[in-house]
mmCIF file of C-alpha atoms and ligand atoms in Angstrom:
data_model
loop_
_atom_site.group_PDB
_atom_site.id
_atom_site.type_symbol
_atom_site.label_atom_id
_atom_site.label_comp_id
_atom_site.label_asym_id
_atom_site.label_seq_id
_atom_site.Cartn_x
_atom_site.Cartn_y
_atom_site.Cartn_z
ATOM 1 C CA MET A 1 -8.492 -24.108 6.675
ATOM 2 C CA LYS A 2 -7.473 -20.521 7.182
ATOM 3 C CA LYS A 3 -10.235 -18.131 8.185
ATOM 4 C CA LEU A 4 -9.732 -15.235 5.808
ATOM 5 C CA GLY A 5 -11.286 -11.779 5.613
ATOM 6 C CA ILE A 6 -10.631 -9.400 2.727
ATOM 7 C CA LEU A 7 -10.990 -5.700 3.455
ATOM 8 C CA GLY A 8 -11.152 -3.874 0.142
ATOM 9 C CA SER A 9 -12.088 -6.913 -1.931
ATOM 10 C CA THR A 10 -13.078 -5.113 -5.142
ATOM 11 C CA GLY A 11 -9.789 -3.255 -5.662
ATOM 12 C CA SER A 12 -6.813 -4.576 -7.594
ATOM 13 C CA VAL A 13 -5.091 -6.431 -4.721
ATOM 14 C CA GLY A 14 -8.401 -7.609 -3.226
ATOM 15 C CA SER A 15 -9.530 -9.105 -6.549
ATOM 16 C CA GLN A 16 -6.185 -10.772 -7.115
ATOM 17 C CA THR A 17 -6.354 -12.254 -3.610
ATOM 18 C CA LEU A 18 -9.636 -13.853 -4.668
ATOM 19 C CA ASP A 19 -7.974 -15.133 -7.864
ATOM 20 C CA ILE A 20 -5.636 -17.150 -5.634
ATOM 21 C CA VAL A 21 -8.430 -18.252 -3.291
ATOM 22 C CA ARG A 22 -10.438 -19.427 -6.356
ATOM 23 C CA VAL A 23 -7.812 -22.034 -7.259
ATOM 24 C CA ASN A 24 -7.188 -23.057 -3.618
ATOM 25 C CA ARG A 25 -10.730 -23.189 -2.264
ATOM 26 C CA GLU A 26 -9.976 -26.064 0.124
ATOM 27 C CA ASP A 27 -7.386 -23.947 1.994
ATOM 28 C CA PHE A 28 -9.594 -20.995 2.927
ATOM 29 C CA GLU A 29 -12.814 -20.360 4.760
ATOM 30 C CA LEU A 30 -13.914 -16.976 3.535
ATOM 31 C CA ILE A 31 -15.312 -15.082 6.530
ATOM 32 C CA GLY A 32 -16.038 -11.796 4.849
ATOM 33 C CA LEU A 33 -15.601 -9.410 1.981
ATOM 34 C CA LEU A 34 -15.732 -5.688 2.608
ATOM 35 C CA ALA A 35 -15.771 -2.879 0.057
ATOM 36 C CA LYS A 36 -16.709 0.774 -0.051
ATOM 37 C CA ARG A 37 -19.711 0.491 -2.358
ATOM 38 C CA ALA A 38 -22.518 -1.951 -3.116
ATOM 39 C CA SER A 39 -21.146 -2.470 -6.611
ATOM 40 C CA ASP A 40 -21.991 -5.168 -9.146
ATOM 41 C CA LYS A 41 -18.459 -6.461 -8.661
ATOM 42 C CA LEU A 42 -18.970 -6.961 -4.912
ATOM 43 C CA LEU A 43 -22.243 -8.777 -5.587
ATOM 44 C CA LEU A 44 -20.537 -11.057 -8.137
ATOM 45 C CA GLN A 45 -17.821 -11.830 -5.573
ATOM 46 C CA ALA A 46 -20.490 -12.647 -2.979
ATOM 47 C CA LYS A 47 -22.268 -14.980 -5.399
ATOM 48 C CA GLU A 48 -19.096 -16.774 -6.401
ATOM 49 C CA PHE A 49 -17.355 -17.082 -3.019
ATOM 50 C CA LYS A 50 -20.357 -17.162 -0.650
ATOM 51 C CA PRO A 51 -18.550 -15.563 2.321
ATOM 52 C CA LYS A 52 -20.226 -15.556 5.729
ATOM 53 C CA TYR A 53 -20.436 -11.738 5.662
ATOM 54 C CA ILE A 54 -20.606 -9.197 2.896
ATOM 55 C CA SER A 55 -20.164 -5.600 3.859
ATOM 56 C CA CYS A 56 -19.986 -2.109 2.405
ATOM 57 C CA TYR A 57 -20.346 1.470 3.582
ATOM 58 C CA GLU A 58 -23.555 2.327 1.717
ATOM 59 C CA ASP A 59 -27.108 0.958 1.732
ATOM 60 C CA PRO A 60 -27.444 -1.509 -1.158
ATOM 61 C CA PRO A 61 -30.596 -1.492 -3.312
ATOM 62 C CA LYS A 62 -33.212 -4.131 -2.472
ATOM 63 C CA ASP A 63 -32.589 -6.321 -5.543
ATOM 64 C CA TRP A 64 -28.852 -6.324 -4.698
ATOM 65 C CA LEU A 65 -29.598 -7.617 -1.188
ATOM 66 C CA ASP A 66 -32.148 -10.101 -2.559
ATOM 67 C CA SER A 67 -29.571 -11.635 -4.884
ATOM 68 C CA LEU A 68 -27.113 -12.484 -2.116
ATOM 69 C CA PRO A 69 -26.552 -16.232 -1.759
ATOM 70 C CA ASP A 70 -28.131 -18.149 1.144
ATOM 71 C CA GLY A 71 -25.806 -18.139 4.119
ATOM 72 C CA THR A 72 -24.217 -14.786 3.259
ATOM 73 C CA LYS A 73 -25.257 -12.043 5.620
ATOM 74 C CA PHE A 74 -25.076 -8.335 4.797
ATOM 75 C CA LEU A 75 -23.682 -6.040 7.481
ATOM 76 C CA LYS A 76 -23.220 -2.343 6.886
ATOM 77 C CA GLY A 77 -19.889 -0.516 7.332
ATOM 78 C CA GLU A 78 -18.212 -0.678 10.744
ATOM 79 C CA GLU A 79 -20.526 -3.443 11.914
ATOM 80 C CA GLY A 80 -19.292 -5.577 9.032
ATOM 81 C CA LEU A 81 -15.694 -4.606 9.661
ATOM 82 C CA TYR A 82 -15.876 -5.614 13.345
ATOM 83 C CA ALA A 83 -17.598 -8.943 12.595
ATOM 84 C CA ILE A 84 -15.142 -9.877 9.845
ATOM 85 C CA VAL A 85 -12.065 -8.977 11.913
ATOM 86 C CA GLU A 86 -13.437 -10.744 14.996
ATOM 87 C CA GLU A 87 -14.116 -14.042 13.215
ATOM 88 C CA SER A 88 -11.109 -14.195 10.864
ATOM 89 C CA ASP A 89 -7.609 -15.451 11.664
ATOM 90 C CA MET A 90 -6.018 -13.366 8.955
ATOM 91 C CA LEU A 91 -7.071 -10.213 7.214
ATOM 92 C CA MET A 92 -5.959 -8.839 3.894
ATOM 93 C CA ASN A 93 -6.183 -5.074 4.197
ATOM 94 C CA SER A 94 -6.169 -3.910 0.599
ATOM 95 C CA ILE A 95 -8.316 -0.834 1.159
ATOM 96 C CA SER A 96 -6.698 2.098 -0.595
ATOM 97 C CA GLY A 97 -5.829 5.430 0.978
ATOM 98 C CA THR A 98 -6.564 6.740 4.447
ATOM 99 C CA ASP A 99 -9.794 4.683 4.676
ATOM 100 C CA GLY A 100 -7.506 1.732 5.404
ATOM 101 C CA ILE A 101 -6.013 3.163 8.606
ATOM 102 C CA PHE A 102 -8.760 2.269 11.060
ATOM 103 C CA PRO A 103 -9.101 -1.311 9.680
ATOM 104 C CA THR A 104 -5.348 -1.917 10.170
ATOM 105 C CA TYR A 105 -5.647 -0.527 13.701
ATOM 106 C CA LEU A 106 -8.521 -2.889 14.480
ATOM 107 C CA VAL A 107 -6.786 -5.969 13.025
ATOM 108 C CA LEU A 108 -3.628 -5.334 15.072
ATOM 109 C CA GLU A 109 -5.537 -4.435 18.238
ATOM 110 C CA LYS A 110 -7.392 -7.759 17.954
ATOM 111 C CA ASN A 111 -4.036 -9.528 17.442
ATOM 112 C CA LYS A 112 -4.958 -11.029 14.071
ATOM 113 C CA ARG A 113 -2.492 -11.676 11.265
ATOM 114 C CA LEU A 114 -2.381 -8.677 8.941
ATOM 115 C CA LEU A 115 -1.581 -9.102 5.260
ATOM 116 C CA ALA A 116 -0.674 -5.479 4.867
ATOM 117 C CA SER A 117 -1.364 -3.802 1.572
ATOM 118 C CA ASN A 118 -2.536 -0.418 2.860
ATOM 119 C CA LYS A 119 0.406 1.949 2.855
ATOM 120 C CA GLU A 120 -1.128 4.837 4.755
ATOM 121 C CA SER A 121 -1.836 2.749 7.845
ATOM 122 C CA LEU A 122 1.716 1.374 8.025
ATOM 123 C CA ILE A 123 3.015 4.941 7.973
ATOM 124 C CA CYS A 124 0.512 6.566 10.325
ATOM 125 C CA LEU A 125 0.296 3.798 12.938
ATOM 126 C CA GLY A 126 4.070 3.710 13.431
ATOM 127 C CA ARG A 127 4.078 2.842 17.131
ATOM 128 C CA LEU A 128 1.466 0.101 16.808
ATOM 129 C CA VAL A 129 3.123 -1.359 13.698
ATOM 130 C CA LYS A 130 6.463 -1.586 15.528
ATOM 131 C CA GLU A 131 4.844 -3.130 18.583
ATOM 132 C CA LYS A 132 2.870 -5.764 16.609
ATOM 133 C CA ARG A 133 5.449 -6.416 13.925
ATOM 134 C CA GLU A 134 5.287 -10.206 14.277
ATOM 135 C CA LEU A 135 1.637 -10.157 13.156
ATOM 136 C CA ILE A 136 2.362 -8.392 9.869
ATOM 137 C CA VAL A 137 3.262 -9.810 6.461
ATOM 138 C CA PRO A 138 3.760 -6.968 3.979
ATOM 139 C CA VAL A 139 2.079 -7.435 0.593
ATOM 140 C CA ASP A 140 3.404 -4.385 -1.248
ATOM 141 C CA SER A 141 5.934 -5.885 -3.692
ATOM 142 C CA GLU A 142 8.932 -3.932 -2.351
ATOM 143 C CA HIS A 143 8.264 -4.602 1.320
ATOM 144 C CA ASN A 144 7.375 -8.190 0.643
ATOM 145 C CA ALA A 145 10.760 -8.545 -1.088
ATOM 146 C CA LEU A 146 12.620 -6.860 1.782
ATOM 147 C CA PHE A 147 10.690 -8.900 4.354
ATOM 148 C CA GLN A 148 11.972 -12.058 2.670
ATOM 149 C CA LEU A 149 15.534 -10.787 2.195
ATOM 150 C CA LEU A 150 15.961 -9.346 5.691
ATOM 151 C CA SER A 151 14.769 -12.588 7.268
ATOM 152 C CA MET A 152 17.803 -14.311 5.717
ATOM 153 C CA VAL A 153 20.492 -12.109 7.271
ATOM 154 C CA LYS A 154 21.505 -10.648 10.629
ATOM 155 C CA SER A 155 20.848 -6.939 11.083
ATOM 156 C CA GLN A 156 24.552 -6.226 11.781
ATOM 157 C CA GLU A 157 25.405 -7.731 8.364
ATOM 158 C CA VAL A 158 23.230 -5.188 6.525
ATOM 159 C CA LYS A 159 24.901 -2.116 5.079
ATOM 160 C CA LYS A 160 22.108 -0.617 3.018
ATOM 161 C CA VAL A 161 18.562 -1.428 1.974
ATOM 162 C CA TYR A 162 17.258 -0.257 -1.402
ATOM 163 C CA LEU A 163 13.690 0.167 -2.527
ATOM 164 C CA THR A 164 13.354 -0.017 -6.283
ATOM 165 C CA ALA A 165 11.128 2.401 -8.205
ATOM 166 C CA SER A 166 10.014 2.046 -11.810
ATOM 167 C CA GLY A 167 10.447 5.800 -12.151
ATOM 168 C CA GLY A 168 6.862 6.145 -13.343
ATOM 169 C CA PRO A 169 5.793 7.563 -16.704
ATOM 170 C CA PHE A 170 7.901 10.744 -16.365
ATOM 171 C CA ARG A 171 11.342 9.326 -15.715
ATOM 172 C CA ASN A 172 12.709 10.771 -18.947
ATOM 173 C CA LYS A 173 10.868 14.096 -18.928
ATOM 174 C CA SER A 174 12.696 17.309 -18.058
ATOM 175 C CA LEU A 175 11.737 19.444 -15.080
ATOM 176 C CA GLU A 176 10.344 21.991 -17.558
ATOM 177 C CA GLU A 177 8.173 19.355 -19.258
ATOM 178 C CA LEU A 178 6.876 18.135 -15.893
ATOM 179 C CA LYS A 179 5.189 21.486 -15.261
ATOM 180 C CA ASN A 180 2.553 20.825 -17.883
ATOM 181 C CA VAL A 181 1.844 17.098 -17.728
ATOM 182 C CA SER A 182 -1.848 16.210 -17.867
ATOM 183 C CA VAL A 183 -3.925 14.018 -15.589
ATOM 184 C CA GLU A 184 -4.193 11.429 -18.415
ATOM 185 C CA GLU A 185 -0.409 11.261 -18.773
ATOM 186 C CA ALA A 186 0.044 10.855 -15.011
ATOM 187 C CA LEU A 187 -2.484 8.011 -14.962
ATOM 188 C CA ASN A 188 -0.593 6.044 -17.604
ATOM 189 C CA HIS A 189 1.877 3.962 -15.565
ATOM 190 C CA PRO A 190 4.395 1.958 -17.628
ATOM 191 C CA THR A 191 4.553 -1.293 -15.623
ATOM 192 C CA TRP A 192 1.844 -1.566 -12.951
ATOM 193 C CA ARG A 193 -1.972 -1.244 -13.275
ATOM 194 C CA MET A 194 -3.313 0.352 -10.085
ATOM 195 C CA GLY A 195 -5.867 2.834 -8.726
ATOM 196 C CA ALA A 196 -5.705 6.571 -9.593
ATOM 197 C CA LYS A 197 -4.215 7.802 -6.295
ATOM 198 C CA ILE A 198 -1.302 5.361 -6.239
ATOM 199 C CA THR A 199 -0.678 5.830 -9.979
ATOM 200 C CA VAL A 200 -0.261 9.589 -9.499
ATOM 201 C CA ASP A 201 1.891 8.888 -6.427
ATOM 202 C CA SER A 202 4.068 6.685 -8.636
ATOM 203 C CA ALA A 203 4.437 9.495 -11.164
ATOM 204 C CA THR A 204 5.630 11.968 -8.487
ATOM 205 C CA LEU A 205 7.634 9.166 -6.747
ATOM 206 C CA MET A 206 5.731 10.135 -3.598
ATOM 207 C CA ASN A 207 4.655 6.485 -3.549
ATOM 208 C CA LYS A 208 8.294 5.473 -3.185
ATOM 209 C CA GLY A 209 8.925 8.136 -0.559
ATOM 210 C CA MET A 210 5.986 6.787 1.410
ATOM 211 C CA GLU A 211 7.340 3.262 0.991
ATOM 212 C CA LEU A 212 10.533 4.479 2.613
ATOM 213 C CA LEU A 213 8.502 5.639 5.631
ATOM 214 C CA GLU A 214 6.669 2.313 5.624
ATOM 215 C CA ALA A 215 9.954 0.370 5.582
ATOM 216 C CA ILE A 216 11.237 2.292 8.599
ATOM 217 C CA ASN A 217 8.234 1.145 10.635
ATOM 218 C CA LEU A 218 8.052 -2.398 9.259
ATOM 219 C CA PHE A 219 11.732 -3.270 9.591
ATOM 220 C CA ASP A 220 12.898 -0.838 12.289
ATOM 221 C CA LEU A 221 15.569 0.619 10.018
ATOM 222 C CA PRO A 222 17.201 4.042 10.458
ATOM 223 C CA VAL A 223 16.536 6.378 7.515
ATOM 224 C CA GLU A 224 20.295 6.570 6.754
ATOM 225 C CA SER A 225 20.379 2.867 5.874
ATOM 226 C CA LEU A 226 17.567 3.198 3.305
ATOM 227 C CA ASP A 227 17.660 4.503 -0.216
ATOM 228 C CA VAL A 228 15.669 4.479 -3.433
ATOM 229 C CA LEU A 229 16.938 3.612 -6.875
ATOM 230 C CA ILE A 230 15.283 3.631 -10.269
ATOM 231 C CA HIS A 231 14.774 0.285 -11.935
ATOM 232 C CA PRO A 232 12.418 0.786 -14.894
ATOM 233 C CA GLN A 233 11.634 -2.913 -15.516
ATOM 234 C CA SER A 234 10.096 -3.474 -12.018
ATOM 235 C CA VAL A 235 11.587 -6.964 -11.894
ATOM 236 C CA VAL A 236 13.882 -6.529 -8.880
ATOM 237 C CA HIS A 237 11.643 -5.483 -5.990
ATOM 238 C CA GLY A 238 14.134 -5.048 -3.187
ATOM 239 C CA ILE A 239 17.901 -5.099 -2.652
ATOM 240 C CA VAL A 240 19.885 -5.636 0.524
ATOM 241 C CA GLU A 241 23.550 -4.661 0.435
ATOM 242 C CA LEU A 242 25.679 -6.557 2.940
ATOM 243 C CA ILE A 243 28.844 -5.397 4.691
ATOM 244 C CA ASP A 244 30.975 -7.950 2.796
ATOM 245 C CA GLY A 245 30.202 -6.362 -0.580
ATOM 246 C CA SER A 246 27.389 -8.717 -1.663
ATOM 247 C CA PHE A 247 23.966 -7.622 -2.828
ATOM 248 C CA LEU A 248 20.899 -9.794 -2.301
ATOM 249 C CA PHE A 249 18.156 -9.189 -4.879
ATOM 250 C CA HIS A 250 14.576 -10.319 -4.795
ATOM 251 C CA ALA A 251 13.221 -10.605 -8.327
ATOM 252 C CA SER A 252 10.002 -11.827 -9.940
ATOM 253 C CA GLN A 253 7.752 -10.902 -12.807
ATOM 254 C CA THR A 254 5.673 -7.736 -12.376
ATOM 255 C CA ASP A 255 2.722 -9.476 -10.805
ATOM 256 C CA MET A 256 1.080 -8.739 -7.446
ATOM 257 C CA LYS A 257 -0.219 -12.306 -7.224
ATOM 258 C CA ILE A 258 3.278 -13.434 -6.258
ATOM 259 C CA PRO A 259 3.547 -11.379 -3.026
ATOM 260 C CA ILE A 260 -0.161 -12.024 -2.338
ATOM 261 C CA LEU A 261 0.400 -15.791 -2.609
ATOM 262 C CA TYR A 262 3.415 -15.513 -0.291
ATOM 263 C CA SER A 263 1.424 -13.557 2.294
ATOM 264 C CA LEU A 264 -1.568 -15.929 2.226
ATOM 265 C CA TYR A 265 0.562 -18.982 3.012
ATOM 266 C CA TYR A 266 3.388 -17.449 5.058
ATOM 267 C CA PRO A 267 5.587 -19.012 6.468
ATOM 268 C CA GLU A 268 5.037 -21.771 3.868
ATOM 269 C CA ARG A 269 5.658 -21.405 0.154
ATOM 270 C CA ARG A 270 3.220 -22.679 -2.428
ATOM 271 C CA PRO A 271 3.511 -23.253 -6.176
ATOM 272 C CA TYR A 272 2.422 -20.329 -8.314
ATOM 273 C CA PRO A 273 -0.770 -21.556 -10.034
ATOM 274 C CA PHE A 274 -0.796 -19.226 -13.053
ATOM 275 C CA GLU A 275 1.239 -18.691 -16.178
ATOM 276 C CA LYS A 276 4.773 -17.594 -15.393
ATOM 277 C CA LYS A 277 7.291 -15.679 -17.471
ATOM 278 C CA SER A 278 10.786 -17.038 -18.005
ATOM 279 C CA LEU A 279 13.912 -15.334 -16.698
ATOM 280 C CA PHE A 280 14.737 -14.339 -20.293
ATOM 281 C CA ASP A 281 11.481 -12.380 -20.554
ATOM 282 C CA LEU A 282 12.607 -10.381 -17.539
ATOM 283 C CA SER A 283 15.938 -9.243 -18.962
ATOM 284 C CA PRO A 284 17.744 -6.942 -19.272
ATOM 285 C CA ILE A 285 17.545 -5.174 -15.936
ATOM 286 C CA HIS A 286 19.256 -1.956 -15.052
ATOM 287 C CA PHE A 287 19.470 0.630 -12.286
ATOM 288 C CA GLU A 288 19.667 4.417 -12.260
ATOM 289 C CA LYS A 289 19.980 7.141 -9.646
ATOM 290 C CA VAL A 290 16.895 9.148 -8.710
ATOM 291 C CA ASP A 291 16.978 12.701 -10.087
ATOM 292 C CA THR A 292 16.057 14.514 -6.884
ATOM 293 C CA GLU A 293 15.746 17.876 -8.655
ATOM 294 C CA LYS A 294 12.859 16.456 -10.657
ATOM 295 C CA PHE A 295 11.495 14.215 -7.944
ATOM 296 C CA LYS A 296 11.613 16.296 -4.770
ATOM 297 C CA SER A 297 9.329 13.810 -3.049
ATOM 298 C CA ILE A 298 12.278 11.533 -2.212
ATOM 299 C CA PRO A 299 14.385 14.086 -0.265
ATOM 300 C CA LEU A 300 11.144 15.411 1.260
ATOM 301 C CA CYS A 301 10.162 11.977 2.575
ATOM 302 C CA LYS A 302 13.681 11.397 3.930
ATOM 303 C CA TRP A 303 13.371 14.680 5.803
ATOM 304 C CA VAL A 304 9.958 13.598 7.103
ATOM 305 C CA ALA A 305 11.507 10.324 8.271
ATOM 306 C CA LEU A 306 14.229 12.203 10.157
ATOM 307 C CA MET A 307 11.682 14.535 11.756
ATOM 308 C CA GLY A 308 9.438 11.632 12.747
ATOM 309 C CA ASP A 309 6.768 12.609 15.298
ATOM 310 C CA VAL A 310 3.551 13.728 13.559
ATOM 311 C CA TYR A 311 5.255 14.565 10.230
ATOM 312 C CA PRO A 312 4.685 11.203 8.463
ATOM 313 C CA ILE A 313 0.989 11.402 9.418
ATOM 314 C CA VAL A 314 0.665 14.936 8.076
ATOM 315 C CA LEU A 315 2.429 13.897 4.867
ATOM 316 C CA VAL A 316 -0.227 11.241 4.262
ATOM 317 C CA GLY A 317 -3.142 13.683 4.671
ATOM 318 C CA ALA A 318 -1.440 16.394 2.639
ATOM 319 C CA ASP A 319 -0.624 14.057 -0.241
ATOM 320 C CA GLN A 320 -4.206 12.757 -0.298
ATOM 321 C CA VAL A 321 -5.609 16.246 -0.848
ATOM 322 C CA ALA A 322 -2.821 17.286 -3.225
ATOM 323 C CA VAL A 323 -3.432 14.297 -5.512
ATOM 324 C CA GLU A 324 -7.199 14.872 -5.417
ATOM 325 C CA LEU A 325 -6.731 18.528 -6.387
ATOM 326 C CA PHE A 326 -4.436 17.483 -9.240
ATOM 327 C CA LEU A 327 -6.961 14.901 -10.473
ATOM 328 C CA GLU A 328 -9.665 17.600 -10.368
ATOM 329 C CA GLY A 329 -7.447 19.839 -12.487
ATOM 330 C CA LYS A 330 -7.106 22.434 -9.713
ATOM 331 C CA ILE A 331 -3.325 22.273 -9.314
ATOM 332 C CA GLY A 332 -0.453 21.297 -11.613
ATOM 333 C CA PHE A 333 1.688 18.184 -11.415
ATOM 334 C CA LEU A 334 4.679 19.808 -9.700
ATOM 335 C CA ASP A 335 2.340 21.565 -7.253
ATOM 336 C CA ILE A 336 1.507 18.191 -5.684
ATOM 337 C CA VAL A 337 4.828 17.875 -3.856
ATOM 338 C CA ASN A 338 5.076 21.644 -3.290
ATOM 339 C CA LEU A 339 1.700 21.665 -1.571
ATOM 340 C CA VAL A 340 2.652 18.705 0.625
ATOM 341 C CA GLU A 341 5.813 20.555 1.625
ATOM 342 C CA GLU A 342 3.835 23.684 2.485
ATOM 343 C CA VAL A 343 1.431 21.735 4.679
ATOM 344 C CA LEU A 344 4.378 20.088 6.456
ATOM 345 C CA SER A 345 5.902 23.460 7.230
ATOM 346 C CA SER A 346 2.653 24.577 8.882
ATOM 347 C CA VAL A 347 2.722 21.798 11.501
ATOM 348 C CA ASN A 348 2.394 23.177 15.012
ATOM 349 C CA PHE A 349 1.394 20.150 17.078
ATOM 350 C CA LYS A 350 2.838 16.874 18.359
ATOM 351 C CA GLU A 351 2.222 13.220 17.460
ATOM 352 C CA PRO A 352 -1.220 12.185 18.738
ATOM 353 C CA GLU A 353 -1.530 9.467 21.383
ATOM 354 C CA ASN A 354 -4.507 7.557 19.973
ATOM 355 C CA ILE A 355 -6.271 6.553 16.766
ATOM 356 C CA GLU A 356 -8.777 9.445 16.938
ATOM 357 C CA GLY A 357 -5.899 11.888 17.233
ATOM 358 C CA ILE A 358 -4.108 10.288 14.281
ATOM 359 C CA LEU A 359 -7.215 10.497 12.083
ATOM 360 C CA ASN A 360 -7.733 14.117 13.197
ATOM 361 C CA ALA A 361 -4.137 14.978 12.268
ATOM 362 C CA ILE A 362 -4.706 13.554 8.786
ATOM 363 C CA GLN A 363 -7.918 15.558 8.478
ATOM 364 C CA TRP A 364 -6.073 18.687 9.644
ATOM 365 C CA ALA A 365 -3.451 18.168 6.930
ATOM 366 C CA TYR A 366 -6.184 17.589 4.342
ATOM 367 C CA GLU A 367 -8.003 20.823 5.230
ATOM 368 C CA LYS A 368 -4.740 22.754 5.497
ATOM 369 C CA GLY A 369 -3.836 21.584 1.986
ATOM 370 C CA LYS A 370 -7.157 22.852 0.629
ATOM 371 C CA GLU A 371 -6.722 26.156 2.425
ATOM 372 C CA LEU A 372 -3.157 26.637 1.150
ATOM 373 C CA ALA A 373 -4.231 25.746 -2.399
ATOM 374 C CA GLY A 374 -6.982 28.358 -2.130
ATOM 375 C CA VAL A 375 -9.824 25.862 -2.578
ATOM 376 C CA LYS A 376 -13.060 26.509 -0.661
ATOM 377 C CA GLY A 377 -15.013 23.888 1.322
HETATM 378 MG MG1 LIG B 401 5.112 -0.700 -4.168
#
């Protein structure tokens, strides 16, 4: 039995992790579930899965606590996080956004296996991620694909590594049309159902730019060997071009349960327990170049990768505030990447040495973004 903890259990990846645990109960001892809020969903998960610990960052109402099953203990916030990490062998970190950085740090510091689904932490904790690489199985579909593909070849055989992007909802819009897209349009992703932040990041392609930064840390690749291409069907998740002219593709239906299943059982493979599409349902597939005039986030993230140092960390904080301001209707769609760029050009300090410094740098970028956008508070 694997001792499993799920950090961010009520989100999309967290819930789908539990979907797999549900049909493989004998394989997992559920140590803990952690979420941000004391929601009905978290309570339902506690009742169904009866983990040893249930944890969230707010005080639950009395009737919520009273309905917890016998044998499940409530621990608030950090206390819960520490207990779950300490007693688990493997941790799914599916917390979204910058809230996931400290949990990744803790999991790796405690030398536990990390099923890594939090992007921001893989970007901001570059040094630690490189140092503890053997503990990490990436869950993000693209990195999971590349993790599998790169394990099959020698690094000197690799010519280029491609991350595929669906292109988001605005692939076919002109630059002029992009100026006026609404929040509702940006939240309507064609192939994946995800949270608001990552959906907007997919529309700007900032998500893909960040995945490029993630890949550099996860696979120790130079930025020159990485590129992004548009693949609207989201069936091929990663491509490795070899020096002899071959391309290795990793393909599967658009379904996060596949990389989640892989990560839960790595290095073994298990049968997929749900309904599967046929290869014919997945065709045709095609590839396009990224229009970098429209999607400036890609060249911007490549520049950030070349700069290294504190720049990837600042990018994460700046994008967080830029997307929030867009969602609040305070800035336009194209302003998201422009604001991130402005924050990056205000950097006047070096990469921090420790986790506090990293979190402070993100906070600095967040505040700087607000200031540059002219928003008070
Ligand atoms: Mg992805």
